[in-house]
Amino acid sequence: MANDQDDQGPAQYASPPCFMHELDPEFLAPLADWTDVRRWRKAERERLIAARLAVSADARAAMSQRIAEGLDTIIGEIRGRMVSLYWPFRGEPDLRPWMASINERGGRTALPIVVEKGRPLIFRAYKPGDRLEKGVWNIPIPAEGDPVLPEIVIAPIVGIDPAHYRLGYGGGFFDRTLAAMPFKPLVIGVGYELQRIATIHPQPHDIPMDRIVTEA
Ligand SMILES: Nc1nc2c(c(=O)[nH]1)N(C=O)[C@@H](CNc1ccc(C(=O)N[C@@H](CCC(=O)O)C(=O)O)cc1)CN2
Ligand SMILES: Nc1ncnc2c1ncn2[C@@H]1O[C@H](COP(=O)(O)OP(=O)(O)OP(=O)(O)O)[C@@H](O)[C@H]1O
């Protein structure tokens, strides 16, 4: 039969598949919708947290010290300024020695508090030695004190991309908090070089960090 093409090789698609990833390994097809992005972010968070925890505690402490030096370089004079930090968990850089040094140099420090899931964080002043209590997810939080508004916000990253978009633990807390603050603080993302990724597939709610500091 002249028009029967079934025996002329395999069926062909109307358009060729995309081979962009073969030309450039960094090429990433955009994820179609938020369901895909959320699924991808969940897996990527787990991978990045595991990678961070696989680094020895000694190496993490050394990197944390380097990060503290990088923060001092960016911030400069600390006297009279308030910086919010965080109580480290899951292998995050431990900046508590730097928190102590800020207070010794006439600066002030604060910690974030989860008031409720789906709501912005609040900040309370905290310096080493102040009383802590257990907050949501058992994260230590300052036991007392009025809310404060830090002019410098240090945000620990799970992942970070070249446009400074931050992947966090998935609560959306920092994005909500920065969107709700009455002024824009200087926002510095901190983490390790191993947390750099090609893209976090940024969404309209994601707010990029002003600066990134790692051990490098
Ligand atoms: N050290 C530190 N403190 C911080 C933050 C941080 O990133 N690091 N936060 C920065 O935002 C806030 C806490 N954010 C968190 C967000 C999610 C989970 C968490 O464990 N989520 C569950 C899933 C919960 C759910 O889906 O409802 C999980 O990952 O298993 C923990 C903390 C405030 N304090
Ligand atoms: N300004 C906002 N208003 C309303 N919802 C928001 C806002 N910012 C983030 N969200 C919601 O929070 C959820 C988690 O967001 P995302 O995956 O970006 O979290 P994350 O940045 O990794 O978490 P975190 O800051 O807590 O470490 C999403 O459902 C998102 O829509």
PDB file of C-alpha atoms and ligand atoms in Angstrom:
ATOM      1  CA  MET A   1       0.000   0.000   0.000  1.00  0.00           C
ATOM      2  CA  ALA A   2       1.643   3.246  -1.149  1.00  0.00           C
ATOM      3  CA  ASN A   3       0.248   5.513   1.675  1.00  0.00           C
ATOM      4  CA  ASP A   4       0.678   3.145   4.601  1.00  0.00           C
ATOM      5  CA  GLN A   5       3.609   4.589   6.556  1.00  0.00           C
ATOM      6  CA  ASP A   6       3.471   2.129   9.471  1.00  0.00           C
ATOM      7  CA  ASP A   7       6.441   0.157   8.174  1.00  0.00           C
ATOM      8  CA  GLN A   8       8.610   3.219   7.525  1.00  0.00           C
ATOM      9  CA  GLY A   9      10.149   3.473  11.012  1.00  0.00           C
ATOM     10  CA  PRO A  10       8.916   4.682  14.379  1.00  0.00           C
ATOM     11  CA  ALA A  11       6.178   7.307  14.691  1.00  0.00           C
ATOM     12  CA  GLN A  12       7.452  10.896  14.881  1.00  0.00           C
ATOM     13  CA  TYR A  13       6.269  13.656  17.216  1.00  0.00           C
ATOM     14  CA  ALA A  14       4.904  16.805  15.608  1.00  0.00           C
ATOM     15  CA  SER A  15       7.704  18.862  17.219  1.00  0.00           C
ATOM     16  CA  PRO A  16      11.104  17.746  18.448  1.00  0.00           C
ATOM     17  CA  PRO A  17      11.734  17.329  22.192  1.00  0.00           C
ATOM     18  CA  CYS A  18      13.770  20.032  23.907  1.00  0.00           C
ATOM     19  CA  PHE A  19      17.479  19.201  24.049  1.00  0.00           C
ATOM     20  CA  MET A  20      18.523  22.464  25.720  1.00  0.00           C
ATOM     21  CA  HIS A  21      19.753  20.552  28.782  1.00  0.00           C
ATOM     22  CA  GLU A  22      22.286  18.741  26.542  1.00  0.00           C
ATOM     23  CA  LEU A  23      23.765  22.031  25.311  1.00  0.00           C
ATOM     24  CA  ASP A  24      23.829  23.678  28.755  1.00  0.00           C
ATOM     25  CA  PRO A  25      23.630  21.504  31.891  1.00  0.00           C
ATOM     26  CA  GLU A  26      22.526  24.559  33.889  1.00  0.00           C
ATOM     27  CA  PHE A  27      19.474  25.049  31.699  1.00  0.00           C
ATOM     28  CA  LEU A  28      16.313  24.530  33.732  1.00  0.00           C
ATOM     29  CA  ALA A  29      12.857  24.338  32.269  1.00  0.00           C
ATOM     30  CA  PRO A  30      10.529  26.580  34.293  1.00  0.00           C
ATOM     31  CA  LEU A  31       8.241  24.589  36.554  1.00  0.00           C
ATOM     32  CA  ALA A  32       4.690  24.910  35.336  1.00  0.00           C
ATOM     33  CA  ASP A  33       2.771  25.717  38.515  1.00  0.00           C
ATOM     34  CA  TRP A  34       2.967  26.139  42.273  1.00  0.00           C
ATOM     35  CA  THR A  35       2.169  22.439  42.893  1.00  0.00           C
ATOM     36  CA  ASP A  36       5.301  21.485  40.943  1.00  0.00           C
ATOM     37  CA  VAL A  37       7.375  24.195  42.599  1.00  0.00           C
ATOM     38  CA  ARG A  38       6.240  23.152  46.095  1.00  0.00           C
ATOM     39  CA  ARG A  39       7.090  19.522  45.427  1.00  0.00           C
ATOM     40  CA  TRP A  40      10.470  20.478  43.997  1.00  0.00           C
ATOM     41  CA  ARG A  41      11.225  22.808  46.935  1.00  0.00           C
ATOM     42  CA  LYS A  42      10.378  20.114  49.484  1.00  0.00           C
ATOM     43  CA  ALA A  43      12.820  17.634  47.917  1.00  0.00           C
ATOM     44  CA  GLU A  44      15.494  20.312  47.444  1.00  0.00           C
ATOM     45  CA  ARG A  45      15.199  21.414  51.108  1.00  0.00           C
ATOM     46  CA  GLU A  46      15.708  17.850  52.290  1.00  0.00           C
ATOM     47  CA  ARG A  47      18.724  17.384  50.021  1.00  0.00           C
ATOM     48  CA  LEU A  48      20.352  20.665  51.079  1.00  0.00           C
ATOM     49  CA  ILE A  49      19.752  20.178  54.821  1.00  0.00           C
ATOM     50  CA  ALA A  50      21.220  16.651  54.610  1.00  0.00           C
ATOM     51  CA  ALA A  51      24.258  17.991  52.713  1.00  0.00           C
ATOM     52  CA  ARG A  52      24.807  20.641  55.394  1.00  0.00           C
ATOM     53  CA  LEU A  53      24.469  18.163  58.259  1.00  0.00           C
ATOM     54  CA  ALA A  54      26.989  15.854  56.538  1.00  0.00           C
ATOM     55  CA  VAL A  55      29.699  18.493  57.107  1.00  0.00           C
ATOM     56  CA  SER A  56      31.555  17.955  60.413  1.00  0.00           C
ATOM     57  CA  ALA A  57      30.636  20.165  63.359  1.00  0.00           C
ATOM     58  CA  ASP A  58      34.239  21.454  63.445  1.00  0.00           C
ATOM     59  CA  ALA A  59      34.148  22.471  59.785  1.00  0.00           C
ATOM     60  CA  ARG A  60      30.775  24.173  60.308  1.00  0.00           C
ATOM     61  CA  ALA A  61      32.149  26.092  63.295  1.00  0.00           C
ATOM     62  CA  ALA A  62      35.120  27.277  61.207  1.00  0.00           C
ATOM     63  CA  MET A  63      32.772  28.363  58.392  1.00  0.00           C
ATOM     64  CA  SER A  64      30.538  30.159  60.907  1.00  0.00           C
ATOM     65  CA  GLN A  65      33.551  32.167  62.081  1.00  0.00           C
ATOM     66  CA  ARG A  66      34.319  33.165  58.479  1.00  0.00           C
ATOM     67  CA  ILE A  67      30.692  34.171  57.953  1.00  0.00           C
ATOM     68  CA  ALA A  68      30.827  36.377  61.069  1.00  0.00           C
ATOM     69  CA  GLU A  69      33.897  38.136  59.639  1.00  0.00           C
ATOM     70  CA  GLY A  70      32.082  38.657  56.337  1.00  0.00           C
ATOM     71  CA  LEU A  71      29.116  40.164  58.166  1.00  0.00           C
ATOM     72  CA  ASP A  72      31.355  42.631  60.023  1.00  0.00           C
ATOM     73  CA  THR A  73      32.898  43.677  56.707  1.00  0.00           C
ATOM     74  CA  ILE A  74      29.484  44.417  55.183  1.00  0.00           C
ATOM     75  CA  ILE A  75      27.956  46.108  58.236  1.00  0.00           C
ATOM     76  CA  GLY A  76      30.914  48.176  59.418  1.00  0.00           C
ATOM     77  CA  GLU A  77      30.218  50.273  62.517  1.00  0.00           C
ATOM     78  CA  ILE A  78      27.807  48.289  64.684  1.00  0.00           C
ATOM     79  CA  ARG A  79      27.458  50.693  67.643  1.00  0.00           C
ATOM     80  CA  GLY A  80      23.880  51.852  68.078  1.00  0.00           C
ATOM     81  CA  ARG A  81      22.443  49.441  65.515  1.00  0.00           C
ATOM     82  CA  MET A  82      20.107  46.486  65.986  1.00  0.00           C
ATOM     83  CA  VAL A  83      20.612  43.184  64.190  1.00  0.00           C
ATOM     84  CA  SER A  84      18.217  40.253  64.257  1.00  0.00           C
ATOM     85  CA  LEU A  85      19.849  36.827  64.255  1.00  0.00           C
ATOM     86  CA  TYR A  86      18.448  33.345  64.870  1.00  0.00           C
ATOM     87  CA  TRP A  87      18.917  30.432  67.255  1.00  0.00           C
ATOM     88  CA  PRO A  88      20.708  27.860  65.036  1.00  0.00           C
ATOM     89  CA  PHE A  89      19.296  24.427  64.262  1.00  0.00           C
ATOM     90  CA  ARG A  90      19.683  21.687  61.608  1.00  0.00           C
ATOM     91  CA  GLY A  91      23.301  22.638  60.908  1.00  0.00           C
ATOM     92  CA  GLU A  92      22.751  26.378  60.307  1.00  0.00           C
ATOM     93  CA  PRO A  93      25.817  28.594  60.842  1.00  0.00           C
ATOM     94  CA  ASP A  94      26.196  29.263  64.566  1.00  0.00           C
ATOM     95  CA  LEU A  95      26.511  33.033  64.897  1.00  0.00           C
ATOM     96  CA  ARG A  96      26.026  33.149  68.667  1.00  0.00           C
ATOM     97  CA  PRO A  97      29.665  34.165  69.328  1.00  0.00           C
ATOM     98  CA  TRP A  98      29.155  37.031  66.874  1.00  0.00           C
ATOM     99  CA  MET A  99      25.900  37.943  68.664  1.00  0.00           C
ATOM    100  CA  ALA A 100      27.899  38.289  71.890  1.00  0.00           C
ATOM    101  CA  SER A 101      30.539  40.418  70.162  1.00  0.00           C
ATOM    102  CA  ILE A 102      27.899  42.795  68.740  1.00  0.00           C
ATOM    103  CA  ASN A 103      26.629  43.475  72.262  1.00  0.00           C
ATOM    104  CA  GLU A 104      30.206  43.999  73.518  1.00  0.00           C
ATOM    105  CA  ARG A 105      30.709  46.589  70.766  1.00  0.00           C
ATOM    106  CA  GLY A 106      27.625  48.634  71.663  1.00  0.00           C
ATOM    107  CA  GLY A 107      25.205  47.102  69.159  1.00  0.00           C
ATOM    108  CA  ARG A 108      21.979  45.323  69.982  1.00  0.00           C
ATOM    109  CA  THR A 109      20.607  41.952  68.860  1.00  0.00           C
ATOM    110  CA  ALA A 110      17.175  40.354  68.502  1.00  0.00           C
ATOM    111  CA  LEU A 111      15.664  36.959  67.728  1.00  0.00           C
ATOM    112  CA  PRO A 112      12.630  36.102  65.565  1.00  0.00           C
ATOM    113  CA  ILE A 113       9.485  34.602  67.073  1.00  0.00           C
ATOM    114  CA  VAL A 114       6.865  32.533  65.282  1.00  0.00           C
ATOM    115  CA  VAL A 115       3.598  33.991  66.615  1.00  0.00           C
ATOM    116  CA  GLU A 116       1.471  31.705  64.464  1.00  0.00           C
ATOM    117  CA  LYS A 117       1.888  29.681  61.253  1.00  0.00           C
ATOM    118  CA  GLY A 118       0.930  31.795  58.247  1.00  0.00           C
ATOM    119  CA  ARG A 119       1.659  35.079  60.094  1.00  0.00           C
ATOM    120  CA  PRO A 120       4.731  37.370  59.994  1.00  0.00           C
ATOM    121  CA  LEU A 121       7.468  36.824  62.567  1.00  0.00           C
ATOM    122  CA  ILE A 122       7.954  39.334  65.351  1.00  0.00           C
ATOM    123  CA  PHE A 123      11.352  40.194  66.843  1.00  0.00           C
ATOM    124  CA  ARG A 124      12.304  40.590  70.500  1.00  0.00           C
ATOM    125  CA  ALA A 125      15.573  42.017  71.787  1.00  0.00           C
ATOM    126  CA  TYR A 126      17.895  39.293  73.059  1.00  0.00           C
ATOM    127  CA  LYS A 127      21.492  39.264  74.265  1.00  0.00           C
ATOM    128  CA  PRO A 128      23.469  36.256  75.517  1.00  0.00           C
ATOM    129  CA  GLY A 129      22.392  35.477  79.082  1.00  0.00           C
ATOM    130  CA  ASP A 130      18.779  36.682  78.704  1.00  0.00           C
ATOM    131  CA  ARG A 131      16.108  34.132  79.581  1.00  0.00           C
ATOM    132  CA  LEU A 132      14.819  31.903  76.755  1.00  0.00           C
ATOM    133  CA  GLU A 133      11.737  29.737  76.536  1.00  0.00           C
ATOM    134  CA  LYS A 134      10.499  27.210  73.977  1.00  0.00           C
ATOM    135  CA  GLY A 135       8.470  28.617  71.093  1.00  0.00           C
ATOM    136  CA  VAL A 136       6.707  26.983  68.132  1.00  0.00           C
ATOM    137  CA  TRP A 137       8.641  23.893  66.893  1.00  0.00           C
ATOM    138  CA  ASN A 138      10.574  24.106  70.206  1.00  0.00           C
ATOM    139  CA  ILE A 139      12.729  26.935  68.809  1.00  0.00           C
ATOM    140  CA  PRO A 140      14.193  28.922  71.739  1.00  0.00           C
ATOM    141  CA  ILE A 141      12.761  32.448  71.893  1.00  0.00           C
ATOM    142  CA  PRO A 142      13.323  35.387  74.290  1.00  0.00           C
ATOM    143  CA  ALA A 143      11.015  34.859  77.265  1.00  0.00           C
ATOM    144  CA  GLU A 144      10.075  38.530  77.656  1.00  0.00           C
ATOM    145  CA  GLY A 145      10.316  41.948  76.048  1.00  0.00           C
ATOM    146  CA  ASP A 146       8.369  44.153  73.687  1.00  0.00           C
ATOM    147  CA  PRO A 147       8.567  43.650  69.905  1.00  0.00           C
ATOM    148  CA  VAL A 148      11.429  45.514  68.197  1.00  0.00           C
ATOM    149  CA  LEU A 149      12.181  46.369  64.566  1.00  0.00           C
ATOM    150  CA  PRO A 150      15.770  45.504  63.592  1.00  0.00           C
ATOM    151  CA  GLU A 151      17.386  47.598  60.863  1.00  0.00           C
ATOM    152  CA  ILE A 152      19.505  44.597  59.803  1.00  0.00           C
ATOM    153  CA  VAL A 153      17.902  41.174  59.380  1.00  0.00           C
ATOM    154  CA  ILE A 154      20.100  38.073  59.116  1.00  0.00           C
ATOM    155  CA  ALA A 155      18.195  35.245  57.396  1.00  0.00           C
ATOM    156  CA  PRO A 156      19.617  31.710  57.430  1.00  0.00           C
ATOM    157  CA  ILE A 157      19.260  30.073  54.021  1.00  0.00           C
ATOM    158  CA  VAL A 158      18.528  26.476  53.067  1.00  0.00           C
ATOM    159  CA  GLY A 159      19.246  27.292  49.415  1.00  0.00           C
ATOM    160  CA  ILE A 160      20.181  30.476  47.557  1.00  0.00           C
ATOM    161  CA  ASP A 161      20.196  31.310  43.843  1.00  0.00           C
ATOM    162  CA  PRO A 162      22.216  33.800  41.764  1.00  0.00           C
ATOM    163  CA  ALA A 163      19.424  36.396  42.000  1.00  0.00           C
ATOM    164  CA  HIS A 164      19.622  36.111  45.835  1.00  0.00           C
ATOM    165  CA  TYR A 165      16.259  34.386  46.156  1.00  0.00           C
ATOM    166  CA  ARG A 166      16.211  32.372  49.357  1.00  0.00           C
ATOM    167  CA  LEU A 167      14.855  28.905  49.966  1.00  0.00           C
ATOM    168  CA  GLY A 168      13.937  28.525  53.652  1.00  0.00           C
ATOM    169  CA  TYR A 169      12.130  25.887  55.669  1.00  0.00           C
ATOM    170  CA  GLY A 170       8.878  26.436  53.816  1.00  0.00           C
ATOM    171  CA  GLY A 171       6.887  28.457  56.337  1.00  0.00           C
ATOM    172  CA  GLY A 172       7.035  31.629  54.255  1.00  0.00           C
ATOM    173  CA  PHE A 173       7.944  33.489  57.460  1.00  0.00           C
ATOM    174  CA  PHE A 174      10.726  35.761  56.239  1.00  0.00           C
ATOM    175  CA  ASP A 175       8.841  36.716  53.059  1.00  0.00           C
ATOM    176  CA  ARG A 176       5.754  37.634  55.091  1.00  0.00           C
ATOM    177  CA  THR A 177       7.800  39.489  57.700  1.00  0.00           C
ATOM    178  CA  LEU A 178       9.751  41.576  55.192  1.00  0.00           C
ATOM    179  CA  ALA A 179       6.547  42.369  53.275  1.00  0.00           C
ATOM    180  CA  ALA A 180       4.898  43.566  56.517  1.00  0.00           C
ATOM    181  CA  MET A 181       7.728  45.668  58.013  1.00  0.00           C
ATOM    182  CA  PRO A 182       7.127  49.450  58.039  1.00  0.00           C
ATOM    183  CA  PHE A 183      10.581  50.032  56.498  1.00  0.00           C
ATOM    184  CA  LYS A 184      12.917  47.898  54.456  1.00  0.00           C
ATOM    185  CA  PRO A 185      15.737  46.523  56.607  1.00  0.00           C
ATOM    186  CA  LEU A 186      19.092  45.441  55.190  1.00  0.00           C
ATOM    187  CA  VAL A 187      18.488  41.729  54.634  1.00  0.00           C
ATOM    188  CA  ILE A 188      21.536  39.482  54.627  1.00  0.00           C
ATOM    189  CA  GLY A 189      21.215  35.790  53.787  1.00  0.00           C
ATOM    190  CA  VAL A 190      23.795  33.558  55.459  1.00  0.00           C
ATOM    191  CA  GLY A 191      24.788  29.996  54.671  1.00  0.00           C
ATOM    192  CA  TYR A 192      27.489  27.788  53.220  1.00  0.00           C
ATOM    193  CA  GLU A 193      28.769  27.678  49.641  1.00  0.00           C
ATOM    194  CA  LEU A 194      27.246  24.199  49.265  1.00  0.00           C
ATOM    195  CA  GLN A 195      23.803  25.825  49.517  1.00  0.00           C
ATOM    196  CA  ARG A 196      24.138  27.717  46.238  1.00  0.00           C
ATOM    197  CA  ILE A 197      21.742  26.379  43.594  1.00  0.00           C
ATOM    198  CA  ALA A 198      20.897  27.429  40.012  1.00  0.00           C
ATOM    199  CA  THR A 199      17.384  28.665  40.830  1.00  0.00           C
ATOM    200  CA  ILE A 200      14.787  28.357  43.587  1.00  0.00           C
ATOM    201  CA  HIS A 201      12.048  28.861  40.939  1.00  0.00           C
ATOM    202  CA  PRO A 202      11.109  32.239  42.483  1.00  0.00           C
ATOM    203  CA  GLN A 203       7.430  33.043  42.927  1.00  0.00           C
ATOM    204  CA  PRO A 204       5.712  36.441  43.239  1.00  0.00           C
ATOM    205  CA  HIS A 205       5.803  36.238  47.065  1.00  0.00           C
ATOM    206  CA  ASP A 206       9.568  35.568  47.261  1.00  0.00           C
ATOM    207  CA  ILE A 207      11.637  38.585  48.358  1.00  0.00           C
ATOM    208  CA  PRO A 208      15.340  38.505  47.395  1.00  0.00           C
ATOM    209  CA  MET A 209      18.101  39.057  49.948  1.00  0.00           C
ATOM    210  CA  ASP A 210      20.135  42.271  49.624  1.00  0.00           C
ATOM    211  CA  ARG A 211      23.410  40.488  50.320  1.00  0.00           C
ATOM    212  CA  ILE A 212      24.653  36.908  50.763  1.00  0.00           C
ATOM    213  CA  VAL A 213      27.486  35.912  53.079  1.00  0.00           C
ATOM    214  CA  THR A 214      29.127  32.492  53.039  1.00  0.00           C
ATOM    215  CA  GLU A 215      32.489  31.143  54.205  1.00  0.00           C
ATOM    216  CA  ALA A 216      34.036  31.837  50.781  1.00  0.00           C
TER     217      ALA A 216
HETATM  218  N1  LIG B   1      17.164  29.125  63.333  1.00  0.00           N
HETATM  219  C1  LIG B   1      16.093  29.557  62.692  1.00  0.00           C
HETATM  220  N2  LIG B   1      15.105  30.098  63.389  1.00  0.00           N
HETATM  221  C2  LIG B   1      13.995  30.530  62.729  1.00  0.00           C
HETATM  222  C3  LIG B   1      13.871  30.428  61.335  1.00  0.00           C
HETATM  223  C4  LIG B   1      14.951  29.851  60.614  1.00  0.00           C
HETATM  224  O1  LIG B   1      14.929  29.709  59.379  1.00  0.00           O
HETATM  225  N3  LIG B   1      16.039  29.428  61.332  1.00  0.00           N
HETATM  226  N4  LIG B   1      12.714  30.861  60.727  1.00  0.00           N
HETATM  227  C5  LIG B   1      12.604  31.246  59.407  1.00  0.00           C
HETATM  228  O2  LIG B   1      11.555  31.313  58.850  1.00  0.00           O
HETATM  229  C6  LIG B   1      11.515  30.921  61.556  1.00  0.00           C
HETATM  230  C7  LIG B   1      11.010  29.507  61.801  1.00  0.00           C
HETATM  231  N5  LIG B   1      10.672  28.864  60.581  1.00  0.00           N
HETATM  232  C8  LIG B   1      10.402  27.531  60.474  1.00  0.00           C
HETATM  233  C9  LIG B   1       9.616  27.105  59.423  1.00  0.00           C
HETATM  234  C10 LIG B   1       9.281  25.779  59.309  1.00  0.00           C
HETATM  235  C11 LIG B   1       9.755  24.850  60.239  1.00  0.00           C
HETATM  236  C12 LIG B   1       9.394  23.424  60.165  1.00  0.00           C
HETATM  237  O3  LIG B   1       9.917  22.595  60.874  1.00  0.00           O
HETATM  238  N6  LIG B   1       8.460  23.059  59.318  1.00  0.00           N
HETATM  239  C13 LIG B   1       7.997  21.688  59.202  1.00  0.00           C
HETATM  240  C14 LIG B   1       6.805  21.630  58.310  1.00  0.00           C
HETATM  241  C15 LIG B   1       5.679  22.363  58.953  1.00  0.00           C
HETATM  242  C16 LIG B   1       4.489  22.532  58.126  1.00  0.00           C
HETATM  243  O4  LIG B   1       4.481  22.183  56.935  1.00  0.00           O
HETATM  244  O5  LIG B   1       3.511  23.064  58.671  1.00  0.00           O
HETATM  245  C17 LIG B   1       9.096  20.805  58.691  1.00  0.00           C
HETATM  246  O6  LIG B   1       9.969  21.293  57.961  1.00  0.00           O
HETATM  247  O7  LIG B   1       9.065  19.609  59.021  1.00  0.00           O
HETATM  248  C18 LIG B   1      10.565  25.274  61.264  1.00  0.00           C
HETATM  249  C19 LIG B   1      10.897  26.609  61.370  1.00  0.00           C
HETATM  250  C20 LIG B   1      11.851  31.617  62.847  1.00  0.00           C
HETATM  251  N7  LIG B   1      13.001  31.044  63.474  1.00  0.00           N
HETATM  252  N1  LIG B   2       3.737  37.816  51.817  1.00  0.00           N
HETATM  253  C1  LIG B   2       3.058  36.655  51.827  1.00  0.00           C
HETATM  254  N2  LIG B   2       1.706  36.655  51.948  1.00  0.00           N
HETATM  255  C2  LIG B   2       1.023  35.506  51.933  1.00  0.00           C
HETATM  256  N3  LIG B   2       1.580  34.282  51.819  1.00  0.00           N
HETATM  257  C3  LIG B   2       2.899  34.218  51.693  1.00  0.00           C
HETATM  258  C4  LIG B   2       3.713  35.389  51.687  1.00  0.00           C
HETATM  259  N4  LIG B   2       4.998  35.013  51.572  1.00  0.00           N
HETATM  260  C5  LIG B   2       4.988  33.668  51.508  1.00  0.00           C
HETATM  261  N5  LIG B   2       3.743  33.173  51.567  1.00  0.00           N
HETATM  262  C6  LIG B   2       3.356  31.742  51.509  1.00  0.00           C
HETATM  263  O1  LIG B   2       4.186  30.966  52.368  1.00  0.00           O
HETATM  264  C7  LIG B   2       4.342  29.643  51.838  1.00  0.00           C
HETATM  265  C8  LIG B   2       5.776  29.149  51.909  1.00  0.00           C
HETATM  266  O2  LIG B   2       6.595  29.948  51.089  1.00  0.00           O
HETATM  267  P1  LIG B   2       8.109  29.550  50.715  1.00  0.00           P
HETATM  268  O3  LIG B   2       8.205  28.199  50.095  1.00  0.00           O
HETATM  269  O4  LIG B   2       8.674  30.700  49.930  1.00  0.00           O
HETATM  270  O5  LIG B   2       8.809  29.492  52.158  1.00  0.00           O
HETATM  271  P2  LIG B   2      10.333  29.715  52.614  1.00  0.00           P
HETATM  272  O6  LIG B   2      10.812  31.053  52.171  1.00  0.00           O
HETATM  273  O7  LIG B   2      11.125  28.538  52.185  1.00  0.00           O
HETATM  274  O8  LIG B   2      10.141  29.665  54.223  1.00  0.00           O
HETATM  275  P3  LIG B   2      10.753  30.444  55.513  1.00  0.00           P
HETATM  276  O9  LIG B   2      10.880  31.912  55.197  1.00  0.00           O
HETATM  277  O10 LIG B   2       9.757  30.204  56.591  1.00  0.00           O
HETATM  278  O11 LIG B   2      12.063  29.860  55.853  1.00  0.00           O
HETATM  279  C9  LIG B   2       3.778  29.694  50.448  1.00  0.00           C
HETATM  280  O12 LIG B   2       2.533  29.028  50.438  1.00  0.00           O
HETATM  281  C10 LIG B   2       3.608  31.166  50.152  1.00  0.00           C
HETATM  282  O13 LIG B   2       2.538  31.427  49.279  1.00  0.00           O
END
